[in-house]
mmCIF file of C-alpha atoms in Angstrom:
data_model
loop_
_atom_site.group_PDB
_atom_site.id
_atom_site.type_symbol
_atom_site.label_atom_id
_atom_site.label_comp_id
_atom_site.label_asym_id
_atom_site.label_seq_id
_atom_site.Cartn_x
_atom_site.Cartn_y
_atom_site.Cartn_z
ATOM 1 C CA MET A 582 0.000 0.000 0.000
ATOM 2 C CA ALA A 583 2.916 2.389 0.594
ATOM 3 C CA ASN A 584 3.680 2.442 -3.138
ATOM 4 C CA VAL A 585 0.140 3.402 -4.191
ATOM 5 C CA LYS A 586 0.328 6.537 -6.356
ATOM 6 C CA LYS A 587 -1.971 9.252 -5.100
ATOM 7 C CA ASN A 588 -3.609 11.562 -7.623
ATOM 8 C CA LYS A 589 -3.404 15.256 -6.878
ATOM 9 C CA VAL A 590 -5.995 17.910 -7.595
ATOM 10 C CA ARG A 591 -4.287 20.836 -9.286
ATOM 11 C CA MET A 592 -5.992 23.960 -7.947
ATOM 12 C CA GLY A 593 -6.224 27.484 -9.250
ATOM 13 C CA PHE A 594 -7.080 30.118 -6.657
ATOM 14 C CA ILE A 595 -8.982 33.192 -7.855
ATOM 15 C CA GLY A 596 -9.192 36.090 -5.415
ATOM 16 C CA MET A 597 -6.146 36.327 -3.169
ATOM 17 C CA GLY A 598 -7.425 38.753 -0.551
ATOM 18 C CA GLY A 599 -7.727 37.756 3.099
ATOM 19 C CA ARG A 600 -10.323 35.021 2.549
ATOM 20 C CA GLY A 601 -8.721 33.563 -0.582
ATOM 21 C CA THR A 602 -5.177 33.487 0.752
ATOM 22 C CA GLY A 603 -6.314 32.364 4.201
ATOM 23 C CA MET A 604 -8.320 29.464 2.823
ATOM 24 C CA MET A 605 -5.584 28.472 0.371
ATOM 25 C CA LEU A 606 -2.885 28.331 3.027
ATOM 26 C CA GLY A 607 -4.990 27.481 6.072
ATOM 27 C CA GLU A 608 -7.269 24.855 4.564
ATOM 28 C CA TRP A 609 -6.576 23.671 1.003
ATOM 29 C CA MET A 610 -2.800 23.326 1.317
ATOM 30 C CA TYR A 611 -3.145 20.954 4.281
ATOM 31 C CA TYR A 612 -4.463 18.222 2.025
ATOM 32 C CA ASP A 613 -1.803 15.920 0.576
ATOM 33 C CA ASP A 614 -3.825 15.527 -2.605
ATOM 34 C CA VAL A 615 -4.130 19.274 -3.388
ATOM 35 C CA VAL A 616 -1.446 21.340 -5.096
ATOM 36 C CA ALA A 617 -1.705 25.056 -5.893
ATOM 37 C CA THR A 618 -0.686 25.455 -9.536
ATOM 38 C CA ALA A 619 -2.023 28.965 -10.191
ATOM 39 C CA VAL A 620 -3.151 32.094 -8.362
ATOM 40 C CA CYS A 621 -5.101 35.068 -9.664
ATOM 41 C CA ASP A 622 -6.011 38.488 -8.353
ATOM 42 C CA GLN A 623 -6.489 41.973 -9.759
ATOM 43 C CA TYR A 624 -3.715 43.301 -7.509
ATOM 44 C CA GLU A 625 -0.096 42.461 -8.348
ATOM 45 C CA ASP A 626 1.053 42.482 -4.701
ATOM 46 C CA ARG A 627 -1.551 39.862 -3.761
ATOM 47 C CA ILE A 628 -0.442 37.632 -6.631
ATOM 48 C CA LYS A 629 3.199 37.890 -5.545
ATOM 49 C CA ASN A 630 2.379 37.342 -1.862
ATOM 50 C CA ALA A 631 0.307 34.239 -2.685
ATOM 51 C CA GLN A 632 3.043 32.870 -4.963
ATOM 52 C CA ASP A 633 5.677 33.502 -2.275
ATOM 53 C CA ALA A 634 3.559 31.785 0.402
ATOM 54 C CA VAL A 635 2.909 28.686 -1.733
ATOM 55 C CA GLU A 636 6.573 28.485 -2.746
ATOM 56 C CA GLU A 637 7.675 28.772 0.884
ATOM 57 C CA LYS A 638 5.269 26.034 1.931
ATOM 58 C CA THR A 639 5.753 23.614 -0.991
ATOM 59 C CA GLY A 640 8.981 24.578 -2.750
ATOM 60 C CA VAL A 641 7.085 25.143 -6.017
ATOM 61 C CA ARG A 642 6.056 28.578 -7.285
ATOM 62 C CA PRO A 643 2.566 28.637 -8.841
ATOM 63 C CA PHE A 644 1.715 30.553 -12.006
ATOM 64 C CA GLY A 645 0.341 34.030 -11.280
ATOM 65 C CA THR A 646 -1.993 36.241 -13.308
ATOM 66 C CA ASP A 647 -4.450 39.107 -13.008
ATOM 67 C CA ASN A 648 -6.722 37.539 -15.648
ATOM 68 C CA TYR A 649 -8.925 34.660 -14.499
ATOM 69 C CA MET A 650 -9.569 33.584 -18.110
ATOM 70 C CA GLU A 651 -5.829 33.009 -18.477
ATOM 71 C CA LEU A 652 -5.891 30.803 -15.376
ATOM 72 C CA LEU A 653 -8.921 28.873 -16.676
ATOM 73 C CA ALA A 654 -7.162 28.173 -19.991
ATOM 74 C CA ARG A 655 -4.301 26.340 -18.259
ATOM 75 C CA ASP A 656 -3.925 22.572 -18.575
ATOM 76 C CA ASP A 657 -2.391 22.334 -15.102
ATOM 77 C CA VAL A 658 -5.591 23.523 -13.359
ATOM 78 C CA ASP A 659 -8.245 20.885 -12.599
ATOM 79 C CA ALA A 660 -10.358 22.928 -10.209
ATOM 80 C CA VAL A 661 -10.729 26.491 -8.960
ATOM 81 C CA TYR A 662 -11.525 28.095 -5.648
ATOM 82 C CA ILE A 663 -13.285 31.450 -6.094
ATOM 83 C CA ALA A 664 -12.984 34.060 -3.345
ATOM 84 C CA THR A 665 -13.275 37.315 -5.288
ATOM 85 C CA ASP A 666 -15.748 40.067 -4.517
ATOM 86 C CA TRP A 667 -19.314 38.801 -4.711
ATOM 87 C CA CYS A 668 -20.272 40.546 -7.949
ATOM 88 C CA LEU A 669 -17.797 38.367 -9.902
ATOM 89 C CA HIS A 670 -18.551 34.958 -8.370
ATOM 90 C CA ILE A 671 -21.179 33.776 -10.845
ATOM 91 C CA GLU A 672 -19.378 35.140 -13.906
ATOM 92 C CA ILE A 673 -16.166 33.343 -12.955
ATOM 93 C CA ALA A 674 -17.936 30.138 -11.864
ATOM 94 C CA ILE A 675 -19.804 29.882 -15.158
ATOM 95 C CA ALA A 676 -16.621 30.506 -17.155
ATOM 96 C CA ALA A 677 -14.810 27.874 -15.059
ATOM 97 C CA MET A 678 -17.503 25.232 -15.568
ATOM 98 C CA LYS A 679 -17.536 25.935 -19.311
ATOM 99 C CA ALA A 680 -13.744 25.464 -19.260
ATOM 100 C CA GLY A 681 -14.225 22.086 -17.556
ATOM 101 C CA LYS A 682 -12.786 23.165 -14.200
ATOM 102 C CA ALA A 683 -14.485 21.951 -11.021
ATOM 103 C CA VAL A 684 -15.625 24.915 -8.919
ATOM 104 C CA ALA A 685 -15.512 25.618 -5.200
ATOM 105 C CA MET A 686 -17.074 29.052 -4.720
ATOM 106 C CA GLU A 687 -17.421 31.140 -1.608
ATOM 107 C CA VAL A 688 -20.981 32.019 -0.710
ATOM 108 C CA GLY A 689 -22.696 35.251 -1.495
ATOM 109 C CA GLY A 690 -22.092 34.887 -5.203
ATOM 110 C CA ALA A 691 -25.632 34.705 -6.497
ATOM 111 C CA ARG A 692 -27.103 38.179 -6.204
ATOM 112 C CA THR A 693 -30.250 37.568 -8.239
ATOM 113 C CA LEU A 694 -32.596 34.720 -9.018
ATOM 114 C CA GLN A 695 -31.342 34.922 -12.609
ATOM 115 C CA ASP A 696 -27.780 34.306 -11.322
ATOM 116 C CA CYS A 697 -29.052 31.113 -9.701
ATOM 117 C CA PHE A 698 -30.797 29.953 -12.860
ATOM 118 C CA ASP A 699 -27.684 30.742 -14.957
ATOM 119 C CA LEU A 700 -25.527 28.749 -12.583
ATOM 120 C CA VAL A 701 -27.881 25.747 -12.628
ATOM 121 C CA ARG A 702 -28.259 25.851 -16.407
ATOM 122 C CA THR A 703 -24.489 25.927 -16.836
ATOM 123 C CA TRP A 704 -24.146 22.901 -14.574
ATOM 124 C CA GLU A 705 -26.888 21.120 -16.550
ATOM 125 C CA GLU A 706 -24.995 21.849 -19.788
ATOM 126 C CA THR A 707 -21.513 20.948 -18.540
ATOM 127 C CA HIS A 708 -22.020 18.580 -15.559
ATOM 128 C CA THR A 709 -18.843 20.132 -14.171
ATOM 129 C CA PRO A 710 -18.643 19.651 -10.382
ATOM 130 C CA PHE A 711 -19.661 22.741 -8.403
ATOM 131 C CA MET A 712 -19.936 23.477 -4.692
ATOM 132 C CA PHE A 713 -20.800 26.526 -2.610
ATOM 133 C CA MET A 714 -18.209 26.805 0.151
ATOM 134 C CA GLU A 715 -20.597 27.754 2.943
ATOM 135 C CA ASN A 716 -18.767 28.638 6.125
ATOM 136 C CA CYS A 717 -20.397 26.045 8.350
ATOM 137 C CA CYS A 718 -22.625 23.668 6.370
ATOM 138 C CA PHE A 719 -20.140 20.829 6.586
ATOM 139 C CA ASP A 720 -18.621 21.330 10.031
ATOM 140 C CA GLN A 721 -18.908 18.454 12.493
ATOM 141 C CA ARG A 722 -22.008 19.845 14.251
ATOM 142 C CA GLU A 723 -23.900 20.355 11.012
ATOM 143 C CA MET A 724 -23.014 16.876 9.730
ATOM 144 C CA VAL A 725 -24.145 15.296 13.029
ATOM 145 C CA LEU A 726 -27.445 17.177 12.761
ATOM 146 C CA ALA A 727 -27.897 16.155 9.100
ATOM 147 C CA ASN A 728 -27.345 12.502 10.066
ATOM 148 C CA MET A 729 -29.848 12.829 12.906
ATOM 149 C CA VAL A 730 -32.435 14.200 10.451
ATOM 150 C CA ARG A 731 -31.716 11.346 8.022
ATOM 151 C CA ASP A 732 -32.060 8.818 10.864
ATOM 152 C CA GLY A 733 -35.482 10.208 11.865
ATOM 153 C CA VAL A 734 -34.398 11.336 15.340
ATOM 154 C CA PHE A 735 -36.644 14.405 15.186
ATOM 155 C CA GLY A 736 -39.751 12.807 13.715
ATOM 156 C CA LEU A 737 -41.848 14.630 11.168
ATOM 157 C CA GLY A 738 -42.735 17.870 12.932
ATOM 158 C CA GLY A 739 -41.148 20.898 11.314
ATOM 159 C CA ILE A 740 -38.489 19.085 9.287
ATOM 160 C CA ARG A 741 -39.353 17.788 5.856
ATOM 161 C CA PRO A 742 -37.256 16.523 2.979
ATOM 162 C CA PHE A 743 -37.500 19.010 0.130
ATOM 163 C CA GLY A 744 -39.280 17.715 -2.921
ATOM 164 C CA SER A 745 -40.751 14.640 -1.248
ATOM 165 C CA THR A 746 -44.366 14.039 -2.223
ATOM 166 C CA ALA A 747 -44.545 10.698 -0.399
ATOM 167 C CA GLN A 748 -45.436 12.321 2.928
ATOM 168 C CA PRO A 749 -48.734 14.170 3.426
ATOM 169 C CA TRP A 750 -47.021 16.805 5.601
ATOM 170 C CA ASN A 751 -44.999 18.085 2.657
ATOM 171 C CA VAL A 752 -46.975 20.844 0.960
ATOM 172 C CA VAL A 753 -44.126 22.604 -0.842
ATOM 173 C CA THR A 754 -44.773 22.898 -4.570
ATOM 174 C CA GLU A 755 -42.488 23.681 -7.487
ATOM 175 C CA THR A 756 -44.363 26.986 -7.873
ATOM 176 C CA ASP A 757 -43.471 27.889 -4.276
ATOM 177 C CA VAL A 758 -39.801 27.321 -5.039
ATOM 178 C CA LEU A 759 -39.794 29.157 -8.384
ATOM 179 C CA ASN A 760 -41.581 32.131 -6.825
ATOM 180 C CA GLY A 761 -38.948 32.323 -4.102
ATOM 181 C CA TRP A 762 -41.207 31.410 -1.199
ATOM 182 C CA VAL A 763 -39.156 28.435 -0.053
ATOM 183 C CA ALA A 764 -35.488 28.244 0.851
ATOM 184 C CA GLU A 765 -34.874 24.596 1.698
ATOM 185 C CA HIS A 766 -32.158 22.170 0.698
ATOM 186 C CA GLU A 767 -32.575 18.531 -0.160
ATOM 187 C CA ILE A 768 -31.064 16.082 2.296
ATOM 188 C CA ASP A 769 -30.205 12.712 0.847
#
């Protein structure tokens, strides 16, 4: 087993401010199967600082650019982490999925219902993996609670699986969702 070759995910990081750099160095770079191959920001000093930090930690200097399309065109980027300002999240995520790059995007990106539809339609067209990087959805406490819901610990009162028509207590309709009246997430 010691000789088993481990595949690495080659990551491009877009948005190297406090959140982007902090997550790259404090979270992503701790995984043995993740390597930072490219960094991108609109500010030259942030690009250099991110490159320096990755090189100090890994011994390899990642490519740096101020143009996210240049990063997305690279063959040595499998996936991207997006931590830019919110108004660019959807634009970059859609471009990344169309380029075949898996997307991990900080929350707050969808500012309109149309943004949400555009994001979903792009996923439906490309089937490129996408994930919102919510701050606490997947922490230990949240995962324990999700498992408790799945195991029926709470019964039926107040908690219902989204989209389930098998239970009479579920009265949410597709119209409710499309009109923005419901904000629930499917638990499977």
